[in-house]
Amino acid sequence: MSTPDPKPPIDFIRAIIEQDRETGKHGGRIQTRFPPEPNGHLHIGHAKAICLNFGVAAEYGGLCNLRFDDTNPVKEEAEHAEAIMRDIRWLGFDWEDRLHYASDYFEQLYEWAVKLIRDGKAYVDDLSAEEIREYRGTLTEPGRESPFRDRPVEENLDLFERMRAGEFADGEKVLRAKIDMASPNLNLRDPVMYRILHTAHHRTGDKWCIYPTYDWTHGQSDSIERITHSLCSLEFENHRPLYDWYLDQLGIFHPRQIEFARLHLSYMVLSKRKHIRLIESGAVSGWDDPRMPTLAGLRRRGYTPGAIRTFCDRIGLAKRESVVDIALLEHCLREELNRTSPRVMAVLRPLRVVIENYPDGKSEPLDCVNNPEDPSAGTRKVPFSKVLYIERGDFMEDPPKKFFRLAPGREVRLRYAYFLTCREAVRDENGEIVELRCTYDPETRGGDAPDGRKVKATLHWVSADHAVDAEVRLYNHLFVREDPDDVAEGGDFLDNVNPDSLEVLTGCKVEPGLASAKGSDRFQFERLGYFCVDPVDSRPGALVFNRTVTLRDTWARIQKASGGGTKTRGR
RNA sequence: UGGGGCGUCGCCAAGCGGUAAGGCACGGGCCUUUGGAGCCCGCAUUCGGAGGUUCGAAUCCUCCCGCCCCAGCCA
């Protein structure tokens, strides 16, 4: 009662930052940055880094920059930078006027390189790429020094200037830092600082034909921007001594780099290289395919930025490589969608129902609640009539024990409408059930029986005469295994692509109010899941919905537990 | 048999010498006009393993085992 609330646990990075604030480091100033390379698209793994960097800055009264690490002109494009900015804004973050490019620092970097040469800390090397590799040594053997390592400073200066002037061909020379060819850390074995690339850059055009490597650029870029905490993923831990070396040689502002484990998700693949292969193999339609873990794909699928943000808050932050269960992401999604999505009725696999005792030609508007989680969402009218569609999976002629939906002779409730009793299943010449003959109880309008009798199930429905047709795309996990890389000898992650990851349903029947749905409108199709209008393929009169995520489905779990049984057709 | 990291419940993750938080998943119950939502309960005598220090160890020491990263003129 009177004991003060214990401080909620914070992650190790925030702990370091809080400590730095207390000790007054940098005068308490906090500055972070998100440093993407403008190639490829952002995915949910990047979202973790974005939420961390922008989140930390916001929490501690600091600032977060957006900086494009555009040091490799052969791989980068302006259009990717645009897509990345759009994705970050969509996620809900704002870098205001702090948009930077590593390429803005090329001139400064060049001057610093000259300084290192003057100080005898860098040299121009004529070795070829292959030779450099050979000279580097191995994990267990030290490397050998290049024969060009001890060139006089004046010669290095001259050569480096001529490299910049374009006198040499690609690959002919490089500038290397002179550190230690015997270091057990291979990054310190005279790393390359500049390579010759006669390639136009998306921002600097033809101004340069030598380009700084990432390792020579990153730390100084952070320094220039006065980044106090430079957060990056684990694989850069081995590079930290190199970044420290550069900063120390230059005697410039020294950010603190802290590494954390990047995100891995079950049933997903989070690497640019693999995403490209998925696209090129035709497994998915593109970067924004709703099955892709890219922010573009998730957005099109119907994910909300808020759900992704809370997911990033809940996965925690540590140095241990881990694989987060996709169920956690889906949980965060449902949590938000449940609160915010208007309910609507849609029948994906229609089964015709004729109510024999309902007057021909009559139709009545029934009151339906838009969102039981949000009274302010109000109600709407949905037309009811003699002929309806219900979900095929909601009827079974010979139901198993725990199935309590419709069956011959059984009474159920039609949501917001009436109690309905099945009298007969009508079959076609192939023996397939094509229609149900039913009766309703006029006393149960609205869904309650005056005599107090109960039913065990409530079904969604759509009036046949009023229904609007739609196409619905059902998505399942893109991979068939939790770890897509879990393949047989010589196999490939593409072998694990789920052949049923996309199921397209046409002739679905949705309630009439949906005719005007557009953009990326989100809905809960009652009893089925959350769906959104596909922002690229949907048209008025030719609606297309994407299933964002299913509702939790106890019945499906019961079926699965009891040995699978019938395939979950209706769900 | 070089260096750098990491090993706490099925999956994440707190914990930092005082006797294992929380979330997801899972199981059970209540409630319910969504088999949804909500509510309640359960779920690590044990922290990769083995020794040791200590009144007391997931936390300190030693050894061992396992996993990840590094030999791009990628980032």
XYZ file of C-alpha atoms (C1' of nucleotides) in Angstrom:
646
model
C 0.000 0.000 0.000
C 2.354 2.654 1.210
C 5.459 1.193 -0.359
C 6.398 3.197 -3.415
C 5.842 1.514 -6.754
C 8.945 -0.292 -7.806
C 10.414 1.207 -10.923
C 9.246 -0.697 -13.961
C 12.135 -2.602 -15.448
C 13.933 -0.860 -18.235
C 16.245 -2.311 -20.807
C 20.019 -2.143 -20.551
C 20.299 0.681 -23.073
C 17.882 2.933 -21.244
C 19.702 2.038 -18.050
C 22.945 3.317 -19.552
C 21.253 6.451 -20.804
C 19.673 7.176 -17.447
C 23.030 6.764 -15.825
C 24.635 9.135 -18.323
C 21.967 11.712 -17.594
C 22.535 11.425 -13.874
C 26.249 11.858 -14.226
C 25.678 14.810 -16.487
C 27.504 13.362 -19.454
C 27.093 15.653 -22.494
C 25.294 18.028 -20.149
C 22.416 15.580 -20.042
C 21.841 15.909 -23.759
C 20.510 12.812 -25.546
C 20.751 12.406 -29.274
C 20.205 9.279 -31.320
C 19.793 8.515 -34.962
C 18.262 5.958 -37.293
C 20.776 5.306 -40.072
C 19.309 3.258 -42.931
C 21.011 2.619 -46.221
C 18.740 3.787 -49.039
C 18.472 0.437 -50.745
C 15.661 -2.017 -50.256
C 12.687 -1.432 -48.029
C 12.203 -1.172 -44.297
C 10.859 -4.216 -42.506
C 9.623 -4.924 -39.022
C 13.186 -5.543 -37.869
C 13.945 -1.945 -38.730
C 10.827 -0.924 -36.834
C 12.508 -2.206 -33.685
C 15.468 0.088 -34.295
C 13.247 3.016 -35.260
C 11.076 2.680 -32.180
C 14.172 2.376 -30.029
C 16.001 5.398 -31.388
C 13.036 7.724 -31.698
C 11.489 6.312 -28.544
C 14.541 6.834 -26.372
C 14.984 10.362 -27.652
C 11.378 11.227 -26.884
C 11.467 9.643 -23.432
C 14.554 11.506 -22.339
C 13.897 14.839 -23.922
C 16.375 14.247 -26.689
C 16.376 14.286 -30.451
C 16.612 11.592 -33.077
C 18.042 12.199 -36.536
C 17.298 10.393 -39.717
C 20.485 9.813 -41.640
C 20.894 7.900 -44.839
C 24.151 6.026 -44.908
C 24.586 6.418 -48.641
C 28.221 5.504 -49.115
C 27.779 2.992 -51.903
C 26.496 4.588 -55.128
C 26.185 1.319 -56.972
C 23.485 0.005 -54.649
C 21.524 3.046 -53.655
C 18.649 4.957 -55.119
C 16.741 8.109 -54.265
C 13.403 6.357 -54.592
C 14.343 4.043 -51.756
C 15.052 7.014 -49.544
C 11.564 8.295 -50.316
C 9.991 4.945 -49.454
C 11.927 4.791 -46.208
C 10.813 8.259 -45.147
C 7.218 7.390 -45.923
C 7.480 4.240 -43.832
C 8.991 6.016 -40.837
C 6.307 8.689 -40.924
C 3.645 6.025 -41.183
C 5.084 4.313 -38.138
C 4.497 7.566 -36.332
C 7.889 9.210 -35.999
C 9.171 12.596 -37.065
C 12.760 13.700 -37.589
C 11.629 17.281 -38.200
C 14.500 19.183 -39.792
C 17.087 16.592 -38.885
C 17.372 14.803 -42.192
C 20.969 14.017 -43.044
C 22.962 12.046 -45.545
C 26.394 10.571 -45.050
C 27.092 11.960 -48.509
C 26.793 15.440 -47.000
C 29.990 14.641 -45.143
C 32.075 13.418 -48.081
C 34.194 16.567 -48.199
C 34.829 16.513 -44.458
C 35.657 12.832 -44.588
C 38.127 13.517 -47.375
C 39.854 16.167 -45.317
C 40.045 13.834 -42.358
C 41.522 11.135 -44.581
C 44.191 13.606 -45.674
C 44.899 14.318 -42.051
C 45.399 10.626 -41.315
C 47.738 10.366 -44.289
C 49.725 13.356 -43.027
C 49.917 11.728 -39.620
C 51.251 8.569 -41.189
C 48.080 6.704 -40.245
C 46.808 5.912 -43.721
C 48.308 4.911 -47.041
C 47.419 4.291 -50.641
C 47.660 0.634 -51.535
C 48.109 -0.730 -55.065
C 47.240 -4.282 -54.111
C 44.254 -5.780 -55.897
C 41.172 -6.833 -54.011
C 42.254 -10.451 -54.174
C 45.732 -9.625 -52.956
C 44.372 -7.629 -50.065
C 42.303 -10.600 -49.081
C 45.322 -12.878 -49.203
C 47.435 -10.471 -47.212
C 44.753 -10.154 -44.568
C 45.552 -13.558 -43.097
C 42.909 -15.724 -41.484
C 41.090 -15.987 -38.202
C 44.001 -17.877 -36.709
C 46.966 -16.482 -38.624
C 48.126 -12.875 -38.666
C 48.112 -10.955 -41.907
C 51.107 -9.595 -43.829
C 51.867 -5.981 -44.453
C 51.359 -4.632 -47.929
C 54.556 -3.755 -49.800
C 53.034 -0.280 -50.271
C 52.405 0.216 -46.581
C 55.394 2.434 -45.971
C 55.058 4.832 -48.850
C 56.214 8.334 -47.966
C 53.516 10.732 -46.832
C 54.032 13.014 -49.822
C 53.548 10.149 -52.226
C 50.401 9.039 -50.432
C 49.058 12.568 -50.526
C 49.768 12.845 -54.225
C 48.276 9.462 -55.033
C 45.154 10.063 -52.963
C 44.602 13.394 -54.675
C 44.976 11.721 -58.048
C 42.547 9.005 -56.984
C 40.026 11.721 -56.354
C 40.897 13.380 -59.649
C 39.952 10.239 -61.504
C 43.349 9.207 -62.758
C 42.858 5.575 -61.839
C 40.417 2.886 -62.782
C 38.010 1.177 -60.420
C 39.846 -1.155 -58.090
C 43.275 0.053 -59.053
C 44.031 1.618 -55.705
C 42.500 2.047 -52.282
C 43.232 4.140 -49.247
C 43.833 2.076 -46.153
C 44.219 2.887 -42.501
C 47.565 1.844 -41.086
C 46.700 0.005 -37.909
C 47.860 -3.540 -37.228
C 48.013 -6.428 -39.662
C 48.448 -8.847 -36.780
C 45.410 -7.768 -34.802
C 43.165 -10.629 -33.713
C 40.306 -8.342 -34.716
C 40.326 -8.518 -38.498
C 38.644 -5.137 -38.726
C 41.856 -3.596 -37.490
C 44.085 -5.216 -40.149
C 44.509 -2.037 -42.198
C 40.861 -1.610 -43.246
C 39.991 0.041 -46.542
C 38.796 3.629 -46.168
C 38.264 4.601 -49.801
C 37.621 2.687 -52.983
C 37.528 3.980 -56.532
C 34.077 3.793 -58.077
C 33.413 5.649 -61.292
C 29.716 5.621 -60.607
C 27.264 8.481 -60.219
C 25.823 8.927 -56.752
C 22.127 9.591 -56.217
C 22.915 12.862 -54.488
C 26.436 13.957 -55.361
C 26.180 12.995 -59.013
C 29.580 12.815 -60.706
C 31.379 14.895 -58.154
C 33.193 11.920 -56.690
C 34.832 8.825 -58.103
C 36.209 7.701 -54.766
C 33.765 6.724 -52.062
C 34.332 6.194 -48.343
C 33.547 2.776 -46.929
C 30.820 2.411 -44.349
C 33.351 1.752 -41.606
C 35.229 4.935 -42.379
C 31.998 6.911 -42.577
C 29.670 5.773 -39.888
C 31.447 6.761 -36.713
C 32.462 10.158 -37.997
C 28.944 10.831 -39.253
C 27.641 10.148 -35.768
C 30.364 12.386 -34.404
C 29.507 15.237 -36.747
C 25.871 14.995 -35.707
C 26.874 14.926 -32.041
C 25.094 11.646 -31.504
C 25.451 10.776 -27.842
C 24.270 7.183 -28.051
C 24.902 5.320 -31.241
C 22.663 2.271 -31.122
C 23.289 -0.539 -33.550
C 23.016 -4.271 -33.920
C 25.330 -6.916 -32.568
C 27.373 -7.565 -35.671
C 28.968 -4.151 -35.293
C 30.406 -4.947 -31.926
C 33.573 -6.158 -33.650
C 33.788 -2.840 -35.468
C 33.587 -0.666 -32.398
C 37.357 -0.749 -31.764
C 37.871 0.500 -35.302
C 35.348 3.322 -34.909
C 36.994 4.238 -31.643
C 40.384 4.268 -33.334
C 39.238 6.649 -36.071
C 37.591 8.998 -33.589
C 40.644 8.986 -31.366
C 43.080 9.607 -34.219
C 40.949 12.502 -35.364
C 40.365 13.784 -31.867
C 36.720 14.515 -32.492
C 33.467 14.122 -30.560
C 33.095 10.559 -29.395
C 29.617 9.029 -29.331
C 29.049 5.880 -27.329
C 28.112 2.895 -29.403
C 25.854 0.283 -27.820
C 24.916 -2.916 -29.599
C 21.686 -4.857 -29.237
C 20.263 -8.002 -30.831
C 18.227 -7.491 -33.943
C 14.716 -8.877 -34.219
C 13.936 -12.341 -35.508
C 10.384 -13.557 -35.892
C 9.085 -17.077 -36.261
C 7.618 -17.937 -39.671
C 9.290 -14.881 -41.149
C 12.474 -13.937 -42.825
C 13.963 -10.538 -42.067
C 16.746 -9.967 -44.507
C 16.843 -7.752 -47.525
C 18.654 -10.383 -49.521
C 15.964 -12.964 -48.822
C 13.195 -10.506 -49.523
C 14.661 -9.897 -52.932
C 14.778 -13.614 -53.566
C 11.156 -14.000 -52.509
C 10.173 -11.351 -54.999
C 12.364 -12.593 -57.813
C 11.256 -16.173 -57.366
C 7.647 -15.073 -57.664
C 6.771 -16.380 -54.209
C 5.315 -12.947 -53.467
C 4.189 -10.146 -55.734
C 6.540 -7.426 -54.530
C 7.820 -5.388 -51.595
C 4.274 -4.585 -50.585
C 2.847 -8.066 -50.880
C 0.645 -8.395 -47.767
C 2.556 -11.510 -46.740
C 5.832 -9.631 -46.580
C 7.203 -8.417 -43.230
C 8.114 -5.137 -44.853
C 6.385 -2.086 -43.455
C 4.863 -1.626 -46.905
C 3.541 -5.182 -46.831
C 2.244 -4.970 -43.286
C 0.553 -1.675 -44.061
C -1.202 -3.121 -47.079
C -2.145 -6.153 -45.034
C -3.947 -3.867 -42.584
C -1.477 -3.713 -39.707
C -1.662 -0.509 -37.704
C 1.401 1.543 -36.787
C 0.235 1.434 -33.187
C 0.239 -2.336 -33.078
C 3.748 -2.446 -34.451
C 4.885 0.123 -31.922
C 3.441 -1.727 -28.970
C 4.950 -4.912 -30.308
C 8.339 -3.243 -30.367
C 7.794 -2.120 -26.783
C 6.942 -5.605 -25.625
C 9.618 -7.690 -27.277
C 12.204 -6.266 -24.975
C 15.746 -5.322 -25.759
C 18.839 -7.340 -24.973
C 22.036 -8.687 -26.432
C 20.813 -12.234 -26.711
C 19.892 -13.434 -30.202
C 16.307 -14.578 -29.991
C 13.325 -15.455 -32.092
C 10.090 -13.777 -31.120
C 6.896 -15.764 -31.545
C 4.790 -14.335 -34.345
C 1.823 -14.848 -31.995
C 2.988 -11.869 -29.970
C 2.831 -9.604 -33.005
C -0.636 -10.902 -33.834
C -1.704 -10.421 -30.247
C -0.683 -6.751 -30.320
C -2.512 -6.346 -33.572
C -5.757 -7.912 -32.356
C -5.577 -5.897 -29.180
C -5.695 -2.638 -31.103
C -8.044 -3.785 -33.837
C -10.507 -5.126 -31.266
C -10.706 -1.675 -29.724
C -10.985 0.253 -32.943
C -12.520 -1.796 -35.737
C -16.143 -1.384 -36.722
C -17.950 -4.711 -36.820
C -19.600 -5.808 -39.973
C -21.036 -9.054 -41.327
C -19.499 -10.837 -44.272
C -19.947 -14.367 -45.517
C -16.857 -15.739 -47.137
C -18.118 -19.139 -48.319
C -21.839 -18.610 -48.781
C -24.479 -21.224 -48.132
C -27.984 -20.221 -49.144
C -30.659 -20.252 -46.470
C -34.357 -19.947 -47.214
C -36.611 -19.110 -44.290
C -39.831 -20.832 -45.236
C -42.096 -18.996 -42.817
C -40.717 -15.539 -43.517
C -42.951 -13.454 -45.795
C -41.951 -13.277 -49.448
C -40.681 -9.924 -50.559
C -40.401 -8.548 -47.060
C -37.273 -6.979 -45.711
C -36.624 -5.241 -42.435
C -33.725 -3.143 -41.186
C -32.232 -4.540 -37.999
C -30.178 -2.614 -35.474
C -26.605 -3.764 -35.224
C -23.920 -2.544 -32.844
C -20.888 -1.137 -34.608
C -18.380 -1.862 -31.898
C -19.249 -3.419 -28.550
C -15.879 -2.197 -27.238
C -16.738 1.378 -28.127
C -20.287 2.604 -27.438
C -19.551 5.874 -29.196
C -19.273 3.968 -32.461
C -23.079 3.739 -32.453
C -25.320 1.417 -34.408
C -26.342 0.779 -37.974
C -29.230 -0.876 -39.806
C -28.676 -4.082 -41.714
C -31.440 -5.490 -43.931
C -32.891 -8.912 -43.191
C -35.052 -10.951 -45.553
C -36.310 -14.394 -46.487
C -33.216 -15.569 -48.308
C -29.850 -15.256 -46.620
C -26.329 -16.494 -46.834
C -24.532 -18.051 -43.927
C -21.061 -19.490 -43.708
C -20.793 -23.042 -45.085
C -18.643 -23.961 -42.124
C -21.455 -22.976 -39.783
C -23.572 -25.922 -40.878
C -22.896 -29.599 -40.459
C -25.280 -32.329 -41.361
C -23.752 -34.767 -38.932
C -22.078 -32.604 -36.303
C -19.453 -33.904 -33.909
C -19.857 -33.542 -30.168
C -18.579 -30.052 -29.627
C -19.994 -28.454 -32.727
C -22.825 -26.255 -31.646
C -23.640 -24.336 -34.743
C -26.411 -25.167 -37.197
C -27.442 -28.743 -37.972
C -30.717 -30.395 -39.024
C -33.340 -29.758 -36.380
C -31.089 -27.470 -34.403
C -31.870 -23.893 -33.410
C -29.300 -21.088 -33.423
C -29.374 -17.318 -33.359
C -28.761 -15.114 -36.357
C -26.832 -12.212 -34.971
C -29.037 -9.191 -34.191
C -31.923 -10.977 -35.961
C -33.934 -14.069 -35.056
C -33.631 -17.602 -33.863
C -33.421 -19.945 -36.794
C -34.091 -23.656 -36.978
C -32.808 -25.868 -39.736
C -35.478 -28.122 -41.214
C -33.732 -29.656 -44.184
C -30.591 -29.607 -46.279
C -31.194 -29.540 -50.016
C -28.680 -31.293 -52.253
C -27.903 -31.051 -55.915
C -27.436 -34.004 -58.252
C -23.854 -34.411 -57.038
C -24.981 -34.729 -53.479
C -23.558 -31.405 -52.468
C -25.560 -29.288 -50.099
C -26.740 -26.210 -51.950
C -29.402 -24.792 -49.699
C -30.885 -24.997 -46.246
C -34.622 -24.866 -45.661
C -35.221 -23.247 -42.315
C -37.863 -21.581 -40.173
C -37.541 -18.665 -37.831
C -39.274 -17.622 -34.656
C -40.872 -14.156 -35.139
C -40.920 -13.717 -31.359
C -37.143 -13.592 -31.175
C -36.573 -10.400 -33.148
C -33.357 -8.777 -32.008
C -32.008 -12.063 -30.791
C -33.721 -12.835 -27.489
C -36.455 -15.347 -26.828
C -39.310 -14.076 -24.630
C -39.631 -17.538 -23.124
C -36.032 -17.387 -22.038
C -34.800 -20.319 -24.074
C -31.155 -20.305 -25.026
C -29.202 -21.254 -28.084
C -25.588 -22.305 -28.116
C -24.460 -20.449 -31.173
C -24.846 -17.142 -32.939
C -24.196 -16.993 -36.648
C -23.417 -14.076 -38.905
C -25.411 -13.711 -42.088
C -26.051 -11.473 -45.075
C -29.344 -10.939 -46.868
C -29.070 -12.395 -50.365
C -30.998 -9.632 -52.076
C -28.998 -6.910 -50.418
C -25.543 -8.479 -50.355
C -22.599 -6.931 -52.113
C -20.107 -9.203 -53.825
C -16.467 -9.023 -52.904
C -13.169 -10.764 -53.354
C -11.424 -11.696 -50.151
C -7.768 -12.623 -49.850
C -6.841 -14.854 -46.972
C -3.246 -14.809 -45.856
C -1.420 -17.377 -43.829
C 2.187 -17.586 -42.714
C 4.515 -17.221 -45.663
C 6.557 -20.147 -44.431
C 5.603 -23.570 -43.398
C 8.191 -23.819 -40.634
C 8.875 -21.696 -37.618
C 12.436 -21.310 -38.835
C 12.342 -20.833 -42.596
C 16.032 -21.694 -42.743
C 15.412 -25.104 -41.273
C 15.904 -27.037 -44.486
C 17.347 -30.324 -45.609
C 20.998 -30.573 -46.631
C 21.530 -28.505 -49.713
C 18.047 -27.021 -49.369
C 17.033 -23.416 -49.420
C 14.625 -21.279 -47.424
C 12.449 -20.969 -50.528
C 11.701 -24.680 -50.114
C 9.759 -23.699 -47.008
C 7.465 -21.204 -48.659
C 3.899 -22.075 -47.709
C 1.953 -23.011 -50.852
C -1.230 -21.979 -49.030
C -0.025 -18.604 -47.834
C -2.568 -16.901 -50.079
C -6.090 -18.077 -50.728
C -8.296 -15.940 -52.935
C -12.032 -16.176 -52.412
C -14.445 -14.713 -54.922
C -18.184 -14.404 -54.694
C -18.045 -13.493 -51.031
C -21.117 -11.708 -49.721
C -20.773 -8.640 -47.556
C -23.389 -6.446 -45.955
C -24.582 -3.565 -48.145
C -22.975 -0.817 -46.110
C -19.585 -2.014 -47.282
C -20.282 -0.956 -50.869
C -18.682 2.385 -50.136
C -15.637 1.002 -48.340
C -12.398 2.345 -49.711
C -8.812 3.284 -49.058
C -7.480 1.046 -46.370
C -10.680 0.963 -44.302
C -10.469 -1.631 -41.578
C -13.283 -3.817 -40.304
C -13.905 -6.774 -38.147
C -15.895 -9.332 -40.103
C -17.779 -10.765 -37.166
C -16.613 -14.173 -36.057
C -13.964 -14.293 -38.781
C -11.227 -11.761 -38.310
C -9.990 -8.314 -39.148
C -10.013 -7.241 -42.756
C -9.087 -4.142 -44.703
C -9.859 -2.848 -48.141
C -6.902 -3.611 -50.386
C -5.530 -0.163 -51.183
C -4.244 -1.131 -54.581
C -6.674 -3.580 -56.138
C -10.048 -2.682 -54.648
C -12.499 -0.669 -56.750
C -16.012 0.592 -56.116
C -18.184 -2.198 -57.418
C -15.281 -4.649 -57.307
C -14.291 -4.731 -53.692
C -11.184 -6.543 -52.565
C -10.498 -7.229 -48.896
C -7.338 -8.487 -47.242
C -7.549 -10.566 -44.134
C -5.232 -8.834 -41.701
C -5.472 -11.471 -38.991
C -8.058 -13.981 -37.856
C -9.951 -13.730 -34.613
C -8.808 -16.162 -31.962
C -10.666 -19.293 -32.885
C -11.478 -21.750 -30.116
C -13.446 -24.009 -32.411
C -10.506 -24.314 -34.783
C -8.306 -25.270 -31.854
C -10.766 -27.912 -30.703
C -10.816 -29.372 -34.183
C -7.065 -29.360 -34.392
C -6.745 -30.977 -30.998
C -9.166 -33.749 -31.887
C -6.976 -34.987 -34.661
C -7.603 -32.327 -37.232
C -10.940 -33.683 -38.436
C -12.563 -31.701 -41.197
C -10.569 -28.974 -42.782
C -11.643 -25.636 -41.424
C -13.430 -24.628 -44.541
C -15.524 -21.810 -43.248
C -12.862 -20.198 -41.163
C 43.084 -24.759 -29.768
C 42.508 -16.041 -32.985
C 39.220 -12.330 -31.246
C 34.396 -10.455 -29.800
C 29.481 -11.609 -27.793
C 25.515 -14.599 -25.565
C 23.271 -18.779 -22.493
C 16.833 -17.578 -16.670
C 9.617 -21.480 -18.179
C 7.446 -23.713 -25.054
C 8.774 -18.107 -27.031
C 10.428 -13.214 -25.331
C 12.325 -11.034 -20.743
C 13.204 -8.810 -15.491
C 16.801 -9.950 -11.906
C 23.203 -7.147 -10.448
C 24.754 -11.697 -2.997
C 19.209 -12.357 0.539
C 16.183 -16.836 -1.217
C 12.862 -16.658 -9.533
C 8.732 -9.883 -12.063
C 5.894 -9.423 -16.374
C 4.091 -10.497 -21.435
C 2.956 -14.176 -25.311
C 1.659 -19.250 -25.727
C -0.711 -23.149 -23.107
C -4.493 -25.516 -19.491
C -8.949 -24.846 -16.422
C -13.226 -21.910 -14.774
C -16.725 -17.647 -15.018
C -19.252 -14.463 -18.280
C -21.082 -13.538 -23.150
C -26.453 -12.010 -28.960
C -18.895 -12.612 -32.106
C -16.752 -20.527 -29.882
C -14.470 -12.680 -30.234
C -13.732 -9.453 -26.059
C -13.533 -9.388 -20.676
C -12.662 -11.600 -15.733
C -10.426 -15.399 -12.351
C -7.015 -19.384 -11.487
C -2.842 -22.473 -12.881
C 1.902 -22.627 -15.319
C 10.667 -22.533 -13.449
C 12.223 -25.535 -5.581
C 15.025 -23.499 -10.337
C 18.466 -20.049 -13.619
C 23.650 -24.343 -19.952
C 26.844 -28.096 -16.823
C 30.324 -29.304 -12.852
C 33.068 -27.688 -8.863
C 34.244 -23.689 -5.327
C 33.565 -19.006 -2.055
C 29.561 -17.564 1.443
C 25.123 -18.134 6.958
C 23.040 -17.469 2.045
C 24.609 -17.578 -5.275
C 20.695 -16.970 -11.257
C 23.793 -13.154 -9.216
C 31.147 -13.841 -7.084
C 35.453 -17.420 -8.675
C 37.283 -21.768 -11.663
C 36.810 -25.206 -15.380
C 33.702 -27.280 -19.080
C 29.603 -27.346 -22.814
C 26.574 -24.897 -26.451
C 25.062 -20.940 -29.836
C 26.049 -16.227 -32.650
C 29.514 -12.605 -35.137
C 34.340 -11.358 -37.821
C 38.836 -13.320 -43.237
C 33.486 -7.305 -48.655
C 37.277 -2.305 -52.158
C 28.602 -4.450 -48.502
C 26.093 -2.011 -44.768
